[in-house]
Coordinates of C-alpha atoms and ligand atoms in Angstrom, one line a residue:
X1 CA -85.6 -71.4 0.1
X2 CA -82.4 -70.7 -2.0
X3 CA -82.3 -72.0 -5.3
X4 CA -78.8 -70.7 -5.7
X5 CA -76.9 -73.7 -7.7
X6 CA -73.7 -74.6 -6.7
X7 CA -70.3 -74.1 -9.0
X8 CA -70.4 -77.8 -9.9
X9 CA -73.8 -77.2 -10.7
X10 CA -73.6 -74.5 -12.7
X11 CA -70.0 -75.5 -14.9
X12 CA -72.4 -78.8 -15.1
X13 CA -75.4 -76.9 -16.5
X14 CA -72.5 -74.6 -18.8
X15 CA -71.5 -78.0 -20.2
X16 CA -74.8 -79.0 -21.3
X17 CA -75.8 -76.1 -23.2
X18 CA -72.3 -76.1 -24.9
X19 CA -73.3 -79.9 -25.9
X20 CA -76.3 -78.8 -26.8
X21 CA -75.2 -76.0 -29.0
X22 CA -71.7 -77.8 -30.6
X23 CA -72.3 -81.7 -29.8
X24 CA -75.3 -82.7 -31.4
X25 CA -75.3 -84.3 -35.2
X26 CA -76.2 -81.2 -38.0
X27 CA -80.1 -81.3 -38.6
X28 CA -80.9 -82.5 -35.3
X29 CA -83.8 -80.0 -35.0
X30 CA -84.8 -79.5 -38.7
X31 CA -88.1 -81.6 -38.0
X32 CA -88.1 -85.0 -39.6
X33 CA -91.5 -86.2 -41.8
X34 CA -90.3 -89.8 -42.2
X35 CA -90.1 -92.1 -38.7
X36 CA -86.9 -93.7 -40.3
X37 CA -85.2 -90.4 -40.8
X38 CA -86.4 -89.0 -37.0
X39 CA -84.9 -92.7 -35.8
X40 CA -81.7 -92.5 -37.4
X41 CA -81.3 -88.4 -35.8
X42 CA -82.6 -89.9 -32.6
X43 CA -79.9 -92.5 -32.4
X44 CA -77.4 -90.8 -33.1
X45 CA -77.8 -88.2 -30.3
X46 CA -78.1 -91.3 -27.9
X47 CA -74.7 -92.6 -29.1
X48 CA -73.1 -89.0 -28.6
X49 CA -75.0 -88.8 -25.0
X50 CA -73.8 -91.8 -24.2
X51 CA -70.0 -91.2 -25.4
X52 CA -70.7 -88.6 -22.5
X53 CA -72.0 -91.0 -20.1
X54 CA -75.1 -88.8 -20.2
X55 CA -77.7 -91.6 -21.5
X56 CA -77.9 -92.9 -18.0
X57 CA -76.3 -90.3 -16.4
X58 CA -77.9 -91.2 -12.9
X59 CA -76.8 -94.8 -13.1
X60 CA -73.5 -95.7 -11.0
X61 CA -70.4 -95.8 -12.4
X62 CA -70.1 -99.3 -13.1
X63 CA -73.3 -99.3 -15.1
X64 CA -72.0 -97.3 -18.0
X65 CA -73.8 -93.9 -15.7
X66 CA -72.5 -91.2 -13.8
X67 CA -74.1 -91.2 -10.8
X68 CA -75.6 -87.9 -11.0
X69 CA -77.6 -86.6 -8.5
X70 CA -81.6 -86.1 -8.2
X71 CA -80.6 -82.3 -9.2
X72 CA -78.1 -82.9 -11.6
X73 CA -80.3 -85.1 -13.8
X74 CA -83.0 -82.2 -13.2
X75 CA -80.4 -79.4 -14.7
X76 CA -79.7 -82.0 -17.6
X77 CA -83.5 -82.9 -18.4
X78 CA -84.3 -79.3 -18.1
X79 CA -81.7 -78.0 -21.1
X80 CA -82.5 -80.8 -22.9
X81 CA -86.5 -80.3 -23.0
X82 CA -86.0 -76.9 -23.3
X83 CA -84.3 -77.1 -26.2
X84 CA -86.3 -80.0 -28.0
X85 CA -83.3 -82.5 -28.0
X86 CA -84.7 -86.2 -28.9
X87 CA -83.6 -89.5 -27.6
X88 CA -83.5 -88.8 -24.0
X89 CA -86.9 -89.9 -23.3
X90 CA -85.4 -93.4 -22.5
X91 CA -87.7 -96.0 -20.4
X92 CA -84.6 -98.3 -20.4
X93 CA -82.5 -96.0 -18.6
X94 CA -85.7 -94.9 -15.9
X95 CA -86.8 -97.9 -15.3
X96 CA -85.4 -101.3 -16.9
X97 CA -82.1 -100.7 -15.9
X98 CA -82.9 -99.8 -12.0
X99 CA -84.6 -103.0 -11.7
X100 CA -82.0 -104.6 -13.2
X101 CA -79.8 -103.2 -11.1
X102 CA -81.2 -104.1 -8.1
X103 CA -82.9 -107.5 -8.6
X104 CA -81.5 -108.9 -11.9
X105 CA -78.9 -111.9 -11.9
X106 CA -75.6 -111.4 -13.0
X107 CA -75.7 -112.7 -16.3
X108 CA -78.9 -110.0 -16.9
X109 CA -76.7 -107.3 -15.7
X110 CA -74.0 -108.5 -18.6
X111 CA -76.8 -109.0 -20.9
X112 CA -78.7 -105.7 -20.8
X113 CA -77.2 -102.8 -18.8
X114 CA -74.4 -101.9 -21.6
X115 CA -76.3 -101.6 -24.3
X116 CA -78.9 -99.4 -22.6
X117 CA -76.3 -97.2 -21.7
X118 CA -74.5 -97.2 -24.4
X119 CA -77.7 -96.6 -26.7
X120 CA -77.3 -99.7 -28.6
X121 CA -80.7 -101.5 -27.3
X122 CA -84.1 -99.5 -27.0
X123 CA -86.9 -100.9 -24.4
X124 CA -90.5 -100.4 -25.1
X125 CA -93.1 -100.9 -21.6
X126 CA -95.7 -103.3 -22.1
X127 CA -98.2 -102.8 -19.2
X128 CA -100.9 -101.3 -19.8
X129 CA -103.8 -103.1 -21.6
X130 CA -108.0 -102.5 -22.8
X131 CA -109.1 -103.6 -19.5
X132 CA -106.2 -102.4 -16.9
X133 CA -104.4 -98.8 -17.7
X134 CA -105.3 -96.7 -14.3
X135 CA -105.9 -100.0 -12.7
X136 CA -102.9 -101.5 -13.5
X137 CA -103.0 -104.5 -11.3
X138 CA -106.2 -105.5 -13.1
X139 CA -103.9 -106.9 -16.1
X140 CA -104.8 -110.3 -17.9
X141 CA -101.8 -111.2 -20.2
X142 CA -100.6 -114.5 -19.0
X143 CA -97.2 -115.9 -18.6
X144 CA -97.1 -119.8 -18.1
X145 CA -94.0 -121.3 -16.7
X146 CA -93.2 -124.7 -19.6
X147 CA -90.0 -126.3 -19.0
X148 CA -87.7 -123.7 -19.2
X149 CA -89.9 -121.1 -20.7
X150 CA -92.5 -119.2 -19.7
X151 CA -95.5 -118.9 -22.3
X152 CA -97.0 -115.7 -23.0
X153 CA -100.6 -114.6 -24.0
X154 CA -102.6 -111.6 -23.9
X155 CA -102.4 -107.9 -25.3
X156 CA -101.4 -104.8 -24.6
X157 CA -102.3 -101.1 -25.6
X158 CA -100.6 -97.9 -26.2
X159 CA -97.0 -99.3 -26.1
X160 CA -95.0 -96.2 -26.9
X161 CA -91.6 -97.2 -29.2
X162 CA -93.2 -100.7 -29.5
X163 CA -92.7 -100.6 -33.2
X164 CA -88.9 -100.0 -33.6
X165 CA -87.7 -101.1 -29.8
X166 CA -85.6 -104.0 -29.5
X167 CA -86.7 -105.3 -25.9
X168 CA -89.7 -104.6 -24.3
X169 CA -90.4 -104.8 -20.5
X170 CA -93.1 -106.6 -19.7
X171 CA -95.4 -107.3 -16.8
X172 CA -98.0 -110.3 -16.6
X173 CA -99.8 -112.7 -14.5
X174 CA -98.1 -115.7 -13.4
X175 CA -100.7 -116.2 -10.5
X176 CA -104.0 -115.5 -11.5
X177 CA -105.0 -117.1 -8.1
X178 CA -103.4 -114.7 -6.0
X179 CA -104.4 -111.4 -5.1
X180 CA -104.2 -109.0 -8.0
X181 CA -101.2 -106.9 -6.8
X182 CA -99.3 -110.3 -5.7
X183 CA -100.1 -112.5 -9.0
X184 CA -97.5 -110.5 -11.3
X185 CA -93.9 -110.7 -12.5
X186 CA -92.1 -108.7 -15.1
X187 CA -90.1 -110.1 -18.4
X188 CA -87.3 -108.9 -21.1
X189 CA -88.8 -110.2 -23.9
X190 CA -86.9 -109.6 -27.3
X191 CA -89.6 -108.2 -29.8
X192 CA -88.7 -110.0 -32.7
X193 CA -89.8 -113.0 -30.8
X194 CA -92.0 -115.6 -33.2
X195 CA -95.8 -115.0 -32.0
X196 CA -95.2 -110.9 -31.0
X197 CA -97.7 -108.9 -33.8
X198 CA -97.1 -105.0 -33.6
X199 CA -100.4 -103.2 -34.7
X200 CA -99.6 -99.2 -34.7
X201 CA -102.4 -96.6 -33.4
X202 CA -102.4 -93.2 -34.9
X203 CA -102.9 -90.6 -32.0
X204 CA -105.4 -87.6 -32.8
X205 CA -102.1 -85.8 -33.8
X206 CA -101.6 -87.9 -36.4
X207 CA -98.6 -89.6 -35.4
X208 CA -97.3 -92.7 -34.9
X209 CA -96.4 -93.2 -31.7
X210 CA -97.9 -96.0 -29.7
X211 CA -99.3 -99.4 -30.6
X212 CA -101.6 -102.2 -29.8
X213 CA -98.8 -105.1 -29.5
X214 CA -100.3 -109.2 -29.3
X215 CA -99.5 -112.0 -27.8
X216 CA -100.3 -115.5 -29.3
X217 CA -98.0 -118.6 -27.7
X218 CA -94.9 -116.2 -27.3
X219 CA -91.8 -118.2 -26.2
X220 CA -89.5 -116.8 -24.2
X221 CA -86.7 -118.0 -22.0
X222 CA -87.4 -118.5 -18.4
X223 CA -84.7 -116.8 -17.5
X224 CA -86.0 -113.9 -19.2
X225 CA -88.1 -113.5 -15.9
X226 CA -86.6 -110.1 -14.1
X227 CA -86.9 -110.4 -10.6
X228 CA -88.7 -113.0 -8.0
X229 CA -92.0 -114.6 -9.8
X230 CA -95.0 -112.6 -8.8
X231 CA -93.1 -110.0 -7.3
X232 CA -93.2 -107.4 -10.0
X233 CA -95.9 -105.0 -9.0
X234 CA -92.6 -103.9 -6.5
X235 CA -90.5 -103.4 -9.9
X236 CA -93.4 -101.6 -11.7
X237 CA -93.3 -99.5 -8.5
X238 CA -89.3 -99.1 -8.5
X239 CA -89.5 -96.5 -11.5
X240 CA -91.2 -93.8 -9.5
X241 CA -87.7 -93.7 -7.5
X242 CA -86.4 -91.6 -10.3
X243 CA -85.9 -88.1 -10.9
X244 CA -89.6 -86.5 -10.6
X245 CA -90.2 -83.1 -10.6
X246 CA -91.5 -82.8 -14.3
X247 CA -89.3 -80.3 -15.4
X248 CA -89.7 -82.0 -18.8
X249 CA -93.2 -80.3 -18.9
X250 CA -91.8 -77.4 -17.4
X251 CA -89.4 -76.7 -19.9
X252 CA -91.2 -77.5 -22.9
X253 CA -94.0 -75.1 -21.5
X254 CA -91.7 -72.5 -20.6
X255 CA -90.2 -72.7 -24.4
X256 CA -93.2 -72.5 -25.9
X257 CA -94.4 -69.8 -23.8
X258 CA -90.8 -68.2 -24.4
X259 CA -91.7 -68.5 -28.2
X260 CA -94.9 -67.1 -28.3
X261 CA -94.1 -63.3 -26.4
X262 CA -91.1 -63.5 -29.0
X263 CA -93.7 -63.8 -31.8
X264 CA -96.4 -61.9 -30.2
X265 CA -93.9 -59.1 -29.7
X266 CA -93.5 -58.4 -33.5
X267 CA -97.1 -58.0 -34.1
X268 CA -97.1 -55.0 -31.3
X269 CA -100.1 -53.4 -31.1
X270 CA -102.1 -56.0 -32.3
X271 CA -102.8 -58.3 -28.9
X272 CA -106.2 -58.3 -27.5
X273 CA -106.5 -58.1 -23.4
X274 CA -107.7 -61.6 -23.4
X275 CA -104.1 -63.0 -24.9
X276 CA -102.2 -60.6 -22.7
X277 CA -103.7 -61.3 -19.7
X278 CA -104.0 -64.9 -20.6
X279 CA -99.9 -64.6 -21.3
X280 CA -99.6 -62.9 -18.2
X281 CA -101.2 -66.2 -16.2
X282 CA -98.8 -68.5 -18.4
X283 CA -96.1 -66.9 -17.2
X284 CA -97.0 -67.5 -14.0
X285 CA -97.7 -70.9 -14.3
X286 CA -94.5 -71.6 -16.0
X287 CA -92.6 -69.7 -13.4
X288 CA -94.4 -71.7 -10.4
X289 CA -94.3 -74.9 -12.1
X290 CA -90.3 -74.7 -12.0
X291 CA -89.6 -73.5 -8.7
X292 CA -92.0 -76.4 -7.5
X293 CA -89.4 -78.4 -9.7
X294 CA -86.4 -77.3 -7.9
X295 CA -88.1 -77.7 -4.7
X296 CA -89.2 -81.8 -5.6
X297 CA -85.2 -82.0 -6.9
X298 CA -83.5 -80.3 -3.8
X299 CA -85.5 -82.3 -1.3
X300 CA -84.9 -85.3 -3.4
X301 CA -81.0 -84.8 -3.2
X302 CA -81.4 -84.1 0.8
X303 CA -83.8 -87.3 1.5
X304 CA -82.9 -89.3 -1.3
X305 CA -86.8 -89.8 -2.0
X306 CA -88.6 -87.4 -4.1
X307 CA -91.9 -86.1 -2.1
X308 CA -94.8 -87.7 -3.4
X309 CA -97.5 -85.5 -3.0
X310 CA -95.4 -82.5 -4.4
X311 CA -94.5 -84.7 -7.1
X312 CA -97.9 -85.6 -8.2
X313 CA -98.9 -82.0 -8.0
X314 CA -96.0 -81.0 -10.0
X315 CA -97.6 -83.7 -13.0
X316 CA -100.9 -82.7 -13.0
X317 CA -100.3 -78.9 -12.5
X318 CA -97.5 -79.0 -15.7
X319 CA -99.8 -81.7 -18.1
X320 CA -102.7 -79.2 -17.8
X321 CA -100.8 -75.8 -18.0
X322 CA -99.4 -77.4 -21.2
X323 CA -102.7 -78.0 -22.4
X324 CA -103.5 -74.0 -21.6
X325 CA -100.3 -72.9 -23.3
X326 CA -101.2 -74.9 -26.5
X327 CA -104.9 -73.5 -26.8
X328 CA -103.5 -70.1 -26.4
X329 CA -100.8 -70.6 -29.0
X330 CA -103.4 -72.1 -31.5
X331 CA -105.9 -69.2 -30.6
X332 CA -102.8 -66.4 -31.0
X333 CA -102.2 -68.2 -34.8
X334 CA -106.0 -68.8 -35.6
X335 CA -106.9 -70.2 -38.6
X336 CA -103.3 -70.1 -40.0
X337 CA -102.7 -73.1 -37.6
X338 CA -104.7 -75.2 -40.3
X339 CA -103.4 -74.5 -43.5
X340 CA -99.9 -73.9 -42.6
X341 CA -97.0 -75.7 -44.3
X342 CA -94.7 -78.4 -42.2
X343 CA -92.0 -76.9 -40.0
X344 CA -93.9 -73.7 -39.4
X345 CA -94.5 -72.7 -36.1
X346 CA -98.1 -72.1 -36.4
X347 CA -98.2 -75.8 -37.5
X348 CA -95.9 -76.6 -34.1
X349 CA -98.3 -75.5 -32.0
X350 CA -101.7 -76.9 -33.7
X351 CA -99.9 -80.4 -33.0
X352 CA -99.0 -79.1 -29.5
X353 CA -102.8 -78.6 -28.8
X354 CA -103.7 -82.0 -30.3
X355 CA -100.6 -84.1 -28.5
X356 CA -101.6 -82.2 -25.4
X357 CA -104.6 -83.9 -24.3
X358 CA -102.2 -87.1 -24.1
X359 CA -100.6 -85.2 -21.4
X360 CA -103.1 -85.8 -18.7
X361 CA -103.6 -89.8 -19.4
X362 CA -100.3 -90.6 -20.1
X363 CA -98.4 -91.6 -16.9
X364 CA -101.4 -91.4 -14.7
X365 CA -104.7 -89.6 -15.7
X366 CA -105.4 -86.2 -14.1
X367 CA -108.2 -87.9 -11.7
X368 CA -106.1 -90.4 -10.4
X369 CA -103.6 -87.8 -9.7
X370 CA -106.3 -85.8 -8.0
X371 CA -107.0 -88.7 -6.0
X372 CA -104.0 -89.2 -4.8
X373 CA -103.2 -85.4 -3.5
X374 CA -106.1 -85.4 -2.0
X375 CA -106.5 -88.6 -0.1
X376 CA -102.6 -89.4 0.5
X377 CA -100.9 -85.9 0.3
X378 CA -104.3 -83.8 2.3
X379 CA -105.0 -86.9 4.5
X380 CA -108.8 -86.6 2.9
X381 CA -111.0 -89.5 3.9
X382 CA -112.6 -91.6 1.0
X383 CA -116.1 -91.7 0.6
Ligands
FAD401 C1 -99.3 -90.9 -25.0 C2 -99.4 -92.1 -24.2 C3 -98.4 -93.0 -24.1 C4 -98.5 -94.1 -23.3 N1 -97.4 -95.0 -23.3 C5 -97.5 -96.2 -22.6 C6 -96.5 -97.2 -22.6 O1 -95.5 -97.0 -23.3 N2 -96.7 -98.3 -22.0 C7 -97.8 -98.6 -21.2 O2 -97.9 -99.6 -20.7 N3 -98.8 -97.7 -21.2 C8 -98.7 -96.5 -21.8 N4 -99.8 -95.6 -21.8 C9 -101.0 -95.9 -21.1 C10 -101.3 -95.1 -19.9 O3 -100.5 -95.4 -18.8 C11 -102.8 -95.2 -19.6 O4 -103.5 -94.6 -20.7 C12 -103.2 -94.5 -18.3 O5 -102.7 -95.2 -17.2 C13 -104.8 -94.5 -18.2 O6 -105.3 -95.8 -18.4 P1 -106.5 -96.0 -19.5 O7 -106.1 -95.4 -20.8 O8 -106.8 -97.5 -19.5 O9 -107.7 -95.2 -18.9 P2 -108.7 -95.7 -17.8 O10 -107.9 -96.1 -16.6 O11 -109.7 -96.7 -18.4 O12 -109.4 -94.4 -17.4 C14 -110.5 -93.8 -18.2 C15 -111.0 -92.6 -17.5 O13 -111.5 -92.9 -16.3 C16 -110.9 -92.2 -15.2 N5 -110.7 -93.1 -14.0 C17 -110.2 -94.4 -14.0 N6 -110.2 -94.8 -12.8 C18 -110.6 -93.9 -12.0 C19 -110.8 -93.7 -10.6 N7 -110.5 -94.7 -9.7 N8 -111.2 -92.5 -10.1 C20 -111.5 -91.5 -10.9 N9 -111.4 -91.6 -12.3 C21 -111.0 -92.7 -12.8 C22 -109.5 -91.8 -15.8 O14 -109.0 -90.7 -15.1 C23 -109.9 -91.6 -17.2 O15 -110.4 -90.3 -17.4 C24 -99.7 -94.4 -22.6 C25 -100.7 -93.5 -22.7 C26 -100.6 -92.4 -23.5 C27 -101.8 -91.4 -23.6

């Protein structure tokens, strides 16, 4: 295997570290208490990405993209996790816009590809609920067809952005009659819409990041409905098509791992064998964990799928490894993790350890992922 990047690639990966050391707005990374203050830094890197064309760099041209390839966009996400940039965590971009794209009506491309790519509109993903998260299919919010609107009630749970995004994408059942996977469509519904109440959930970290969002007689325009009616399980699925070797994870475990030898090298001499050795098997992990990203990347580019089963092994390898990093980083700080003041990096890392055990649900849960390496990537039969 070479991993050898080409000259495009590499005067491609040059131009995103200059952006990321000259083109972001001042303060970008000074660590923001207030949400309002972390927005406003947030949207304005997405407005600078996107003078680039680098908010949806991997849509076409026309689209407001660039095109970019399955390892271009890997180069790009890897810099910018690496170095903590925000805003490019962007579930319009990954997934509204592709199904757009492909099944939307004309007047939906007008409507809603521009201002995702120009970082004007944020989407929030409403499909997960109490009773249907690794089940997906199992969801109960309705959508009733009346007139020329469709009716919405139900809930959903852990809607990450819901609070500040402008559209959400939502999937419910328009056929509760139908087999589960076949009674579903997907929605833009605006989320100032009368009838939409936002409820935030704190995470164990403390932060505010997703929400429980309700439903009570929600109006929304028929033609709001993305796609053929009950056909949306096949959008839902159209977001795995993206980019998927979680070098997102990678990078942000190789930076922190980066971070701690820096800091564990200034207290020389003062290491125990269990951190060095446990160091030792970070580094490792880190190391694998991006060549396995490479490898999903290159033979994405070559197929133009990315393989599924490294893919999924690639997830649950990085969300766990994280979750290894941070307990060593925590253990390395001790105590000081506890009482330590806001932007220090003993303080970093205690909220690493705690957002960490999001890692393995969000996404798919570390048992599902199992389940699926070893029944459709080893061919194991079930039970
Ligand atoms: C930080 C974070 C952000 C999220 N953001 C969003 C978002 O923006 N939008 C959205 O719609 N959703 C979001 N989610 C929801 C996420 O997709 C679900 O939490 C995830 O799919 C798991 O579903 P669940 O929480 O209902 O757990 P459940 O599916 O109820 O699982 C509970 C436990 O049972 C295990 N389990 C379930 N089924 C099986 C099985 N068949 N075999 C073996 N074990 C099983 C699971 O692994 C897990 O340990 C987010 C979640 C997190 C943590």
């Amino acid at each position: 295997m070479d991993f050898r990047l080409t000259a495009e690639q590499t005067a491609f990966q040059s131009e995103v570290t200059d952006f990321i050391a000259r083109g972001l707005p001042t303060g970008w990374d000074a660590g923001h208490a207030s949400l309002e203050d972390r927005l406003a830094v947030e949207r304005d890197v997405m407005k600078r990405l996107a003078a680039k064309r680098w908010l949806a760099l991997p849509w076409p041209e026309q689209y407001g993209g660039l095109g970019a390839s399955p390892m271009q966009q890997m180069l790009f996400n890897e810099q910018m996790a690496y170095h903590g940039v925000p805003g490019t965590v962007n579930m319009g971009v990954a997934w509204v816009g592709p199904v757009v794209m492909l099944y939307g009506t004309d007047a939906q491309k007008e409507q809603y590809l521009s201002r995702i790519a120009d970082g004007t509109d944020l989407w929030c993903t409403l499909y997960s609920e109490p009773v249907a998260g690794s089940d997906l299919a199992a969801m109960q919010t309705r959508a009733v067809r009346d007139g020329d609107d469709y009716v919405i009630n139900g809930q959903k749970v852990w809607t990450t952005f819901g609070h500040y995004a402008d559209w959400g994408w939502l999937a419910a059942r328009t056929d509760p009659n139908a087999p589960k996977h076949k009674g579903i469509s997907t929605f833009a519904i605006k989320m100032d819409t009368p009838g939409i109440t936002v409820r935030p959930l704190t995470n164990m970290a403390g932060t505010h990041e997703f929400n429980e969002i309700f439903f009570e007689d929600v109006r929304i325009p028929a033609a709001n409905l993305v796609g053929e009616e009950n056909r949306g399980w096949y959008n839902v699925a159209v977001g795995l098509d993206f980019e998927r070797s979680s070098i997102g994870a990678t990078s942000n475990a190789r930076r922190m791992v980066d971070d701690l030898v820096a800091h564990l090298r200034t207290v020389n001499g003062r290491t125990s064998d269990a951190v060095r050795h446990r160091m030792a098997e970070h580094a490792i992990g880190v190391q694998l964990l991006r060549n396995m990203a490479y490898y999903i990347a290159s033979q994405q580019e070559k197929t133009g799928i990315a393989p599924t089963r490294e893919s999924q092994m690639a997830k649950l390898f990085g969300a766990e490894m994280q979750q290894r990093i941070a307990a060593t980083a925590v253990q390395v700080f001790g105590m000081e993790g506890q009482a330590a003041q806001a932007g220090s990096q003993a303080l970093d890392y205690h909220y690493a350890l705690l957002r960490s055990v999001a890692n393995t649900i969000e996404g798919g849960t570390s048992e599902i992922q199992r389940s699926v390496i070893a029944t459709r990537g080893l061919g194991l039969p079930r039970e």
